[in-house]
């Protein structure tokens, strides 16, 4: 294998130049991150920065893995790609929860979700550091290996023994500059993100370039490489899962499973994907761009691995193929570029991981320890220094691990140890997000069992391989128990060692998590934490109001000055803006005079302050700081504030109910008032002493007084009864005893007039049955009395009519006899004078007979004999019957039949009587010699219309008004019953009669008869 | 939530695609267009997955 094509100092100079360039990019990114965001480029920076998932382990290690184990390593990239379909749901939820609670790491999340005890964070931190340091060492070792390859063995490099140290130092400086400018990690780290995103682009471009060179510069394309591999009896197995060394399929599945967790939970991934997510919509971009990135960077891994094998390079040196092949092909430039690509991948990972792990160590181990040892001092600078020191310690640990431990291990093995370790937090994190029963005991049991299995099945074999232990345990198991051989636990032979470790660690982890959670009832605090986590909504970074309380800090009335002081003490001036907003808000509320609201907000302050501090000093330290400030225990304080809030809620509900009821009562009052107002009768309410307290509009109308005139006056004002005093006593006594009184009274109006009214009084009783007043209703009887008077008159008239009818009936028969006798007498007489006298008597008797008949017609019951008639014929018959009369008077009478049907169901005899009566009146009214009477008949709209007009002298209006009155007549002869009879007969037919007349202009009498007055079958009385 | 249904369906489809027995259909040392069948199977599925993700991610709403 070629080695040392460049001098060590030259390569080191190039590295230095690259790192300085990276520093410059980071600096620019830091300063111009707002401009980047304004252009919408931050989403791509976010995704490419997440490309730190592909480290030198991908760059070198995956090729080595492909050279020995085939395509199974692709599971590490397929897993995240498939599960990216769910990122919008669970990754977004994680982002929301972490943003709402200022969470900056997985241990912080565990503390917030399972909280209550401060040890879950430190334990998780230790485990993550143990699991992640090998991974950092892997990157440094990759730099070392590639440096050895390109600059020659260490022995030939003089002073430049190992580049790991200077590189580690530079990366430490980079991390300090860009990763720990602020104690608050929730602030955007634009410089770090930009530098890492650029490195992701650099490494993928270089990797693809190297792949193209291998495929098309060294070989004749993919077909050439794959064809030769597939034709090789051993190597062809690498192109399958089932035949690849070990159990390719179980390894493939194991890689998929752990990658699903690790792509989010690896400290560097959590830092980029969750903590540094500036906008949750970026997740949508990550969903497709990140898998595309993974796909692209893996396109040439297998061709390069197979190319190396075909070139005769040893499979055990597969980690170095990507660098060895260009060197072997004599392509110095590409070799150097590839070296820089690997270097880029390694540095990006070390930078982000050291920042994330350093902050995790600081928040969960160092800062709580410092604050425990020394309280109440201005700790910000010390805390910032502690965070920076922690980052350097992480890099130092990686460096030490790389130099001491992993020299005998290939890169892939180191990477897998870390991957499987981090995956052990998967069940607790994702279970905690979605499972309400998930509890602290379950989480700790699961993580402990998972890590124990991880150590036993993966770390122990690695230690044996590195020579720290004898190999007997791998062959015969501890104490010779074959079932406990770490790589074949419980005798499962067929499974790949990685598959074995992943299966057992995650199986025991999930089992412990579920069992521990089921067997221990979640505490109220855990239940509340789950609820608050699930209430986390979207939105920009910390707007404390509306987010769930993250921790145990409870209620205590801290002054605003205390709050400002404590935040400045522990978070410097980084949090001036946030705390300033809170303080301003409370002061505003106080200014508005809402003291109670201000107190409630202020009682909430410790929780809000804890949240603000969490971003800077971590969950544990923030809790401790606030606990020291609160006189109550945190649990008591929380209970107190929750009880207070419940009380507030209840009071709010009661107030709401009262307001609602009040509204209902007012609505009913308005309704009742409206009812009373709309009553036409006068309603007056009185107190128990008889004073008027309320009146309605009807009362105002009735008494002709304004409301104000009556209110407060004695009831005496309204009644002017001659026996008032006595009546009032009766009314009062009766109302009081029986509850009501009803009777007639004489009311007094304002103008001095009086009127009869019906008074109804009732006692008003309150809810305890005690009388509190009276309500009186006055009904005006003026109209009723008038009607009663009219009815009395009518009754008198009716009696008179009946008497007249009886008299007429009795007279009619003797009159008939007289008339008959006078005729016989006249026939006997010969003397002309005597005959004339008898004739006069006979005419007088005839007139009397007419009067008697009219009287009878008017008073007696009439039964109509209805039948179908042509009304025009009836009219002609009536006119014809009077012909002698009108001819004698020299009056011209005509009958005109107009358009329309004139047939109707009528009593023909009665209608003829009606027309005869009217025409006779008209003829008598018409002037002799020049009189004209016209009868018009027409049919229209279901009625037959008849109009009799004359050119007589007409009537005055006062005469016209009386035309239908009985016994009213302007003629010398007649009793005035003709027109009343006409009206009665027409109305019996269901018709109508109208008279229009004007003095000197004649008269028109109009009749309107329905064609079918009582339905189709007719009928009548 | 809009787009949740298609995302779940696709997730199920691709999980099946990359697991046995489906992946077993291509798990043999034979070539398709000069490339090992397994790699064609994996990368074709992967490319389809990326395309599906691009479509689904545009449709996802609250």
Coordinates of C-alpha atoms in Angstrom, one line a residue, chain A residues 212-689:
Chain A
X212 CA -16.5 8.6 -9.9
X213 CA -12.7 8.4 -10.0
X214 CA -12.7 4.9 -8.7
X215 CA -15.5 3.8 -11.1
X216 CA -14.5 5.6 -14.2
X217 CA -10.8 6.5 -13.6
X218 CA -9.6 3.3 -12.2
X219 CA -12.2 0.8 -13.5
X220 CA -14.4 0.8 -16.5
X221 CA -17.5 1.8 -14.7
X222 CA -19.9 0.2 -12.3
X223 CA -20.6 -2.7 -14.6
X224 CA -16.9 -3.6 -14.6
X225 CA -16.6 -3.5 -10.8
X226 CA -19.8 -5.4 -10.1
X227 CA -19.3 -7.9 -12.9
X228 CA -15.9 -8.9 -11.5
X229 CA -17.2 -9.0 -8.0
X230 CA -20.2 -11.1 -8.9
X231 CA -17.9 -13.5 -10.7
X232 CA -15.7 -14.0 -7.7
X233 CA -16.8 -16.9 -5.5
X234 CA -16.2 -15.2 -2.2
X235 CA -16.7 -11.5 -3.0
X236 CA -20.0 -12.2 -4.7
X237 CA -21.4 -13.0 -1.3
X238 CA -20.8 -9.4 -0.4
X239 CA -23.5 -8.4 -2.9
X240 CA -26.1 -10.1 -0.8
X241 CA -27.4 -10.0 2.7
X242 CA -28.1 -13.7 3.2
X243 CA -24.6 -14.9 2.2
X244 CA -22.5 -12.0 3.5
X245 CA -20.2 -12.8 6.5
X246 CA -22.1 -13.2 9.8
X247 CA -25.8 -12.8 9.4
X248 CA -26.2 -9.9 7.0
X249 CA -29.9 -9.6 7.3
X250 CA -30.0 -9.4 11.1
X251 CA -27.2 -6.8 11.0
X252 CA -29.2 -4.9 8.4
X253 CA -32.3 -4.9 10.6
X254 CA -30.3 -4.0 13.7
X255 CA -28.7 -1.0 11.8
X256 CA -32.1 0.2 10.7
X257 CA -33.5 0.0 14.2
X258 CA -30.7 1.8 16.0
X259 CA -30.4 4.4 13.2
X260 CA -34.1 5.3 13.7
X261 CA -33.3 6.4 17.2
X262 CA -29.8 7.7 16.7
X263 CA -30.5 10.1 13.8
X264 CA -32.4 12.2 16.4
X265 CA -30.8 11.2 19.8
X266 CA -27.1 11.3 19.0
X267 CA -25.9 14.4 20.9
X268 CA -24.8 16.1 17.7
X269 CA -28.1 15.2 15.9
X270 CA -30.2 16.3 18.9
X271 CA -28.4 19.6 19.0
X272 CA -28.9 20.3 15.3
X273 CA -32.3 18.7 14.6
X274 CA -34.0 19.7 17.9
X275 CA -32.2 22.4 19.8
X276 CA -31.1 24.5 16.8
X277 CA -34.4 24.1 14.9
X278 CA -35.3 27.7 14.2
X279 CA -38.6 27.0 12.5
X280 CA -40.5 23.8 12.6
X281 CA -41.3 24.1 8.9
X282 CA -37.6 23.3 8.3
X283 CA -38.5 19.7 9.3
X284 CA -40.5 19.5 6.1
X285 CA -37.4 20.3 4.1
X286 CA -35.3 17.9 6.2
X287 CA -37.9 15.1 5.5
X288 CA -36.8 14.8 1.9
X289 CA -33.4 16.6 1.6
X290 CA -31.8 14.7 4.4
X291 CA -32.6 11.3 3.0
X292 CA -31.5 12.5 -0.4
X293 CA -28.2 13.5 1.1
X294 CA -27.8 10.1 2.7
X295 CA -28.7 8.4 -0.6
X296 CA -26.1 10.5 -2.5
X297 CA -23.3 10.0 -0.1
X298 CA -23.8 6.2 -0.1
X299 CA -24.0 5.9 -3.9
X300 CA -20.2 5.1 -4.2
X301 CA -19.5 3.4 -0.9
X302 CA -19.9 -0.1 -2.2
X303 CA -18.2 0.5 -5.6
X304 CA -15.2 2.0 -3.8
X305 CA -15.1 -1.0 -1.4
X306 CA -15.4 -3.5 -4.2
X307 CA -12.8 -1.5 -6.2
X308 CA -10.3 -1.8 -3.3
X309 CA -10.8 -5.5 -3.1
X310 CA -10.4 -5.9 -6.9
X311 CA -7.2 -3.9 -6.6
X312 CA -5.9 -6.5 -4.2
X313 CA -6.0 -4.2 -1.1
X314 CA -6.6 -6.2 2.1
X315 CA -10.2 -6.2 3.3
X316 CA -9.1 -5.4 6.8
X317 CA -7.7 -2.1 5.5
X318 CA -11.1 -1.2 3.9
X319 CA -11.4 1.9 6.1
X320 CA -8.5 3.4 4.0
X321 CA -9.7 2.4 0.5
X322 CA -11.1 5.8 -0.4
X323 CA -7.6 7.3 0.2
X324 CA -5.5 4.4 -0.9
X325 CA -7.0 4.0 -4.3
X326 CA -6.3 7.5 -5.6
X327 CA -2.8 7.2 -4.1
X328 CA -2.3 3.9 -5.7
X329 CA -3.5 5.3 -9.0
X330 CA -0.9 8.1 -8.6
X331 CA -3.5 10.9 -8.4
X332 CA -1.9 13.0 -5.8
X333 CA -4.3 15.9 -6.0
X334 CA -7.3 13.7 -5.5
X335 CA -5.6 11.9 -2.7
X336 CA -5.1 15.2 -0.9
X337 CA -8.7 16.3 -1.6
X338 CA -10.0 13.0 -0.3
X339 CA -7.9 13.4 2.8
X340 CA -9.4 16.8 3.3
X341 CA -12.9 15.3 2.7
X342 CA -12.3 12.8 5.5
X343 CA -10.8 15.5 7.7
X344 CA -13.8 17.7 7.0
X345 CA -16.2 14.9 8.0
X346 CA -14.3 14.2 11.2
X347 CA -13.9 17.8 12.3
X348 CA -17.6 18.6 11.8
X349 CA -18.6 15.8 14.0
X350 CA -16.0 16.6 16.7
X351 CA -17.1 20.2 16.8
X352 CA -20.8 19.6 17.2
X353 CA -20.4 16.7 19.5
X354 CA -18.0 18.4 21.8
X355 CA -20.3 21.4 22.0
X356 CA -23.4 19.3 22.6
X357 CA -21.7 16.9 25.1
X358 CA -19.8 19.7 26.8
X359 CA -23.0 21.6 27.4
X360 CA -24.7 18.5 28.6
X361 CA -21.9 17.7 31.0
X362 CA -21.9 21.3 32.2
X363 CA -25.6 21.5 32.8
X364 CA -26.0 18.1 34.4
X365 CA -22.8 17.6 36.3
X366 CA -20.5 20.6 36.6
X367 CA -22.9 23.6 37.1
X368 CA -25.1 21.9 39.6
X369 CA -21.9 20.9 41.5
X370 CA -20.6 24.4 41.4
X371 CA -23.9 25.9 42.6
X372 CA -24.1 23.3 45.3
X373 CA -20.7 24.2 46.6
X374 CA -21.1 27.9 46.4
X375 CA -24.4 29.7 46.5
X376 CA -25.6 33.2 46.0
X377 CA -22.6 34.6 44.1
X378 CA -22.6 36.1 40.6
X379 CA -22.0 32.8 38.9
X380 CA -22.5 33.7 35.2
X381 CA -18.8 34.0 34.2
X382 CA -17.9 30.9 36.2
X383 CA -20.7 29.0 34.7
X384 CA -19.8 30.0 31.2
X385 CA -16.2 29.0 31.9
X386 CA -17.4 25.7 33.3
X387 CA -19.4 25.0 30.1
X388 CA -16.4 25.8 27.9
X389 CA -14.1 23.7 30.1
X390 CA -16.6 20.8 29.8
X391 CA -16.3 21.0 26.0
X392 CA -12.6 20.8 26.2
X393 CA -12.8 17.9 28.6
X394 CA -15.0 16.0 26.1
X395 CA -12.5 16.5 23.3
X396 CA -9.7 15.5 25.7
X397 CA -11.5 12.3 26.6
X398 CA -12.0 11.6 22.9
X399 CA -8.3 12.2 22.3
X400 CA -7.3 9.9 25.2
X401 CA -9.7 7.2 24.1
X402 CA -8.3 7.4 20.6
X403 CA -4.7 7.1 21.8
X404 CA -5.2 4.5 24.5
X405 CA -8.1 2.2 23.6
X406 CA -9.0 1.9 20.0
X407 CA -5.9 1.2 18.1
X408 CA -6.8 -2.4 17.7
X409 CA -10.3 -1.7 16.5
X410 CA -11.6 -0.8 13.1
X411 CA -13.6 2.4 12.8
X412 CA -16.9 0.6 12.2
X413 CA -16.7 -1.2 15.5
X414 CA -16.1 2.0 17.4
X415 CA -19.0 3.7 15.7
X416 CA -21.4 0.8 16.4
X417 CA -20.6 0.9 20.1
X418 CA -21.6 4.5 20.2
X419 CA -24.7 4.0 18.0
X420 CA -26.1 1.1 20.1
X421 CA -25.4 3.0 23.3
X422 CA -27.3 6.1 22.2
X423 CA -30.2 4.0 21.0
X424 CA -30.8 3.0 24.6
X425 CA -32.4 6.3 25.2
X426 CA -35.0 5.8 22.4
X427 CA -37.7 4.0 24.4
X428 CA -37.6 6.5 27.3
X429 CA -37.6 9.5 25.1
X430 CA -40.3 8.5 22.5
X431 CA -42.2 6.5 25.1
X432 CA -42.2 9.6 27.3
X433 CA -43.6 11.7 24.5
X434 CA -46.6 9.4 23.7
X435 CA -47.2 7.1 26.6
X436 CA -49.0 8.7 29.5
X437 CA -48.2 5.8 31.9
X438 CA -44.4 6.1 31.2
X439 CA -42.8 6.7 34.5
X440 CA -39.4 7.5 36.0
X441 CA -38.9 4.0 37.3
X442 CA -39.7 2.5 34.0
X443 CA -37.3 4.8 32.2
X444 CA -34.5 4.2 34.6
X445 CA -35.0 0.5 34.6
X446 CA -35.1 0.3 30.9
X447 CA -32.0 2.5 30.4
X448 CA -30.1 0.5 33.0
X449 CA -31.0 -2.9 31.6
X450 CA -30.3 -1.6 28.0
X451 CA -26.9 -0.3 28.9
X452 CA -26.0 -3.4 30.9
X453 CA -26.8 -5.5 27.9
X454 CA -25.0 -3.1 25.6
X455 CA -21.9 -3.3 27.8
X456 CA -22.0 -7.1 28.0
X457 CA -22.8 -7.9 24.4
X458 CA -20.8 -5.1 22.6
X459 CA -18.2 -3.4 24.8
X460 CA -16.9 -6.5 26.5
X461 CA -16.2 -8.2 23.1
X462 CA -14.5 -5.0 22.0
X463 CA -12.3 -4.9 25.1
X464 CA -11.3 -8.5 24.5
X465 CA -10.5 -7.6 20.9
X466 CA -8.4 -4.6 22.1
X467 CA -6.5 -7.0 24.4
X468 CA -7.8 -5.6 27.7
X469 CA -9.3 -9.0 28.6
X470 CA -8.7 -12.6 27.8
X471 CA -10.7 -14.2 25.0
X472 CA -12.1 -17.0 27.0
X473 CA -15.3 -15.3 27.8
X474 CA -16.1 -15.0 24.1
X475 CA -15.5 -18.7 23.5
X476 CA -16.9 -20.4 26.6
X477 CA -18.9 -17.7 28.4
X478 CA -18.4 -16.5 32.0
X479 CA -17.7 -19.4 34.3
X480 CA -17.9 -21.7 31.4
X481 CA -21.7 -21.0 30.9
X482 CA -22.1 -21.2 27.1
X483 CA -25.5 -19.6 27.2
X484 CA -23.9 -16.4 28.5
X485 CA -21.3 -15.9 25.7
X486 CA -21.7 -12.2 25.0
X487 CA -21.9 -12.5 21.3
X488 CA -24.2 -15.4 21.3
X489 CA -26.4 -14.6 24.3
X490 CA -28.7 -17.5 25.3
X491 CA -27.2 -19.6 22.6
X492 CA -28.6 -17.7 19.6
X493 CA -25.9 -18.7 17.1
X494 CA -27.3 -17.5 13.8
X495 CA -27.5 -13.8 14.7
X496 CA -24.7 -11.3 13.9
X497 CA -22.9 -10.0 17.0
X498 CA -24.2 -6.5 16.3
X499 CA -27.7 -7.8 15.7
X500 CA -27.3 -9.8 19.0
X501 CA -26.3 -6.7 20.9
X502 CA -29.0 -4.5 19.4
X503 CA -31.7 -7.1 20.0
X504 CA -30.9 -7.9 23.6
X505 CA -30.1 -4.4 24.7
X506 CA -33.3 -2.9 23.2
X507 CA -35.4 -5.9 24.2
X508 CA -34.4 -5.7 27.8
X509 CA -34.6 -1.9 27.6
X510 CA -38.2 -1.9 26.3
X511 CA -39.1 -4.7 28.7
X512 CA -37.7 -2.8 31.7
X513 CA -39.3 0.4 30.6
X514 CA -42.8 -1.1 30.1
X515 CA -42.7 -3.3 33.2
X516 CA -41.3 -0.5 35.4
X517 CA -43.9 1.9 34.2
X518 CA -46.8 -0.5 34.5
X519 CA -45.8 -1.7 37.9
X520 CA -45.4 1.7 39.4
X521 CA -48.4 4.1 39.3
X522 CA -47.3 7.4 37.7
X523 CA -47.1 10.1 40.3
X524 CA -49.3 13.2 40.0
X525 CA -46.3 15.1 39.0
X526 CA -45.4 12.7 36.2
X527 CA -49.0 12.8 35.0
X528 CA -48.9 16.5 35.0
X529 CA -45.6 16.6 33.2
X530 CA -47.0 14.3 30.5
X531 CA -50.0 16.6 30.1
X532 CA -47.9 19.7 29.9
X533 CA -45.6 18.1 27.4
X534 CA -48.6 17.2 25.2
X535 CA -49.9 20.7 25.5
X536 CA -46.8 22.1 23.9
X537 CA -47.7 24.0 20.9
X538 CA -45.9 25.6 17.9
X539 CA -44.6 29.1 17.9
X540 CA -41.4 31.0 18.2
X541 CA -38.9 30.3 20.8
X542 CA -39.7 31.0 24.4
X543 CA -42.8 33.0 24.9
X544 CA -43.2 31.8 28.5
X545 CA -46.9 32.6 28.7
X546 CA -48.9 29.7 27.4
X547 CA -46.3 27.1 27.6
X548 CA -46.5 24.3 30.1
X549 CA -44.6 24.6 33.3
X550 CA -41.4 22.6 32.8
X551 CA -40.3 21.9 36.3
X552 CA -41.0 21.7 39.9
X553 CA -40.5 25.3 40.7
X554 CA -43.8 26.4 42.2
X555 CA -45.4 29.5 43.5
X556 CA -43.8 32.0 45.7
X557 CA -44.2 35.7 45.7
X558 CA -40.8 36.9 44.5
X559 CA -40.3 40.6 43.9
X560 CA -39.5 41.7 40.4
X561 CA -36.1 42.9 41.6
X562 CA -35.3 39.5 43.0
X563 CA -36.3 37.9 39.7
X564 CA -34.1 40.3 37.7
X565 CA -31.2 39.8 40.1
X566 CA -31.3 36.0 40.0
X567 CA -31.5 35.8 36.3
X568 CA -28.6 38.2 35.8
X569 CA -26.6 36.3 38.4
X570 CA -26.9 33.0 36.6
X571 CA -27.5 33.9 33.0
X572 CA -25.6 37.2 32.7
X573 CA -27.2 39.7 30.4
X574 CA -28.1 37.0 27.9
X575 CA -31.7 36.9 29.2
X576 CA -32.2 40.6 29.6
X577 CA -34.7 40.6 26.8
X578 CA -36.8 37.7 28.0
X579 CA -36.9 38.7 31.6
X580 CA -37.4 42.3 30.7
X581 CA -40.5 41.3 28.8
X582 CA -41.9 39.4 31.8
X583 CA -41.1 42.3 34.2
X584 CA -42.6 44.9 31.9
X585 CA -45.7 42.8 31.4
X586 CA -46.3 42.6 35.2
X587 CA -45.6 46.2 35.7
X588 CA -48.1 47.1 33.0
X589 CA -50.7 44.9 34.7
X590 CA -50.0 46.7 38.0
X591 CA -50.3 50.1 36.3
X592 CA -53.7 49.2 35.0
X593 CA -54.7 48.5 38.6
X594 CA -55.3 44.8 38.1
X595 CA -53.5 44.0 41.3
X596 CA -55.0 40.5 41.7
X597 CA -53.9 39.5 38.1
X598 CA -50.5 41.0 38.8
X599 CA -50.1 38.9 41.9
X600 CA -51.1 35.7 40.1
X601 CA -48.7 36.5 37.3
X602 CA -46.0 37.1 39.8
X603 CA -46.7 33.9 41.6
X604 CA -46.1 32.2 38.3
X605 CA -42.8 34.0 37.9
X606 CA -40.6 31.3 39.5
X607 CA -41.8 28.8 36.8
X608 CA -41.2 31.2 34.1
X609 CA -37.8 32.1 35.5
X610 CA -36.9 28.5 35.8
X611 CA -37.7 28.0 32.2
X612 CA -35.6 31.0 31.2
X613 CA -32.7 29.7 33.3
X614 CA -33.0 26.2 32.0
X615 CA -31.7 27.2 28.6
X616 CA -28.6 28.6 30.3
X617 CA -27.7 26.4 33.3
X618 CA -29.8 23.3 32.7
X619 CA -32.8 21.8 34.3
X620 CA -31.2 20.7 37.5
X621 CA -29.3 23.9 38.3
X622 CA -32.3 26.0 37.5
X623 CA -34.5 24.0 39.9
X624 CA -31.8 24.2 42.6
X625 CA -31.5 27.9 42.3
X626 CA -35.2 28.5 42.6
X627 CA -35.6 26.0 45.3
X628 CA -33.1 27.9 47.4
X629 CA -35.1 31.1 46.9
X630 CA -38.4 29.6 47.9
X631 CA -39.4 29.1 51.6
X632 CA -41.9 26.4 50.7
X633 CA -40.9 23.0 49.5
X634 CA -41.3 22.9 45.7
X635 CA -44.0 20.3 45.9
X636 CA -46.0 22.4 48.4
X637 CA -45.5 25.5 46.4
X638 CA -46.8 23.7 43.3
X639 CA -49.7 22.3 45.1
X640 CA -50.4 25.8 46.4
X641 CA -50.3 27.5 43.1
X642 CA -52.4 24.7 41.5
X643 CA -55.0 24.9 44.3
X644 CA -55.1 28.6 43.8
X645 CA -55.6 28.3 40.1
X646 CA -58.3 25.7 40.7
X647 CA -59.9 28.1 43.1
X648 CA -59.6 30.9 40.6
X649 CA -61.1 28.7 38.0
X650 CA -64.0 27.8 40.3
X651 CA -64.6 31.4 41.2
X652 CA -64.5 32.3 37.5
X653 CA -67.1 29.6 36.9
X654 CA -69.3 30.9 39.7
X655 CA -69.0 34.4 38.5
X656 CA -69.9 33.3 35.1
X657 CA -72.9 31.4 36.4
X658 CA -74.1 34.3 38.5
X659 CA -73.7 36.6 35.5
X660 CA -75.6 34.1 33.4
X661 CA -78.5 33.8 35.9
X662 CA -78.6 37.6 36.4
X663 CA -78.9 37.9 32.6
X664 CA -81.8 35.4 32.7
X665 CA -83.5 37.2 35.5
X666 CA -83.1 40.5 33.7
X667 CA -84.5 39.0 30.5
X668 CA -87.5 37.7 32.4
X669 CA -88.0 41.1 34.1
X670 CA -87.9 42.8 30.7
X671 CA -90.3 40.2 29.4
X672 CA -92.8 40.7 32.3
X673 CA -92.5 44.5 32.0
X674 CA -93.2 44.3 28.3
X675 CA -96.2 42.1 29.0
X676 CA -97.6 44.5 31.7
X677 CA -96.9 47.4 29.4
X678 CA -98.7 45.8 26.5
X679 CA -101.9 45.1 28.6
X680 CA -104.6 47.5 27.5
X681 CA -106.1 47.6 31.0
X682 CA -104.6 49.8 33.7
X683 CA -102.3 47.9 36.0
X684 CA -101.2 49.6 39.2
X685 CA -98.8 48.1 41.8
X686 CA -99.2 49.2 45.4
X687 CA -97.1 48.8 48.5
X688 CA -98.6 47.4 51.6
X689 CA -99.6 50.9 52.7

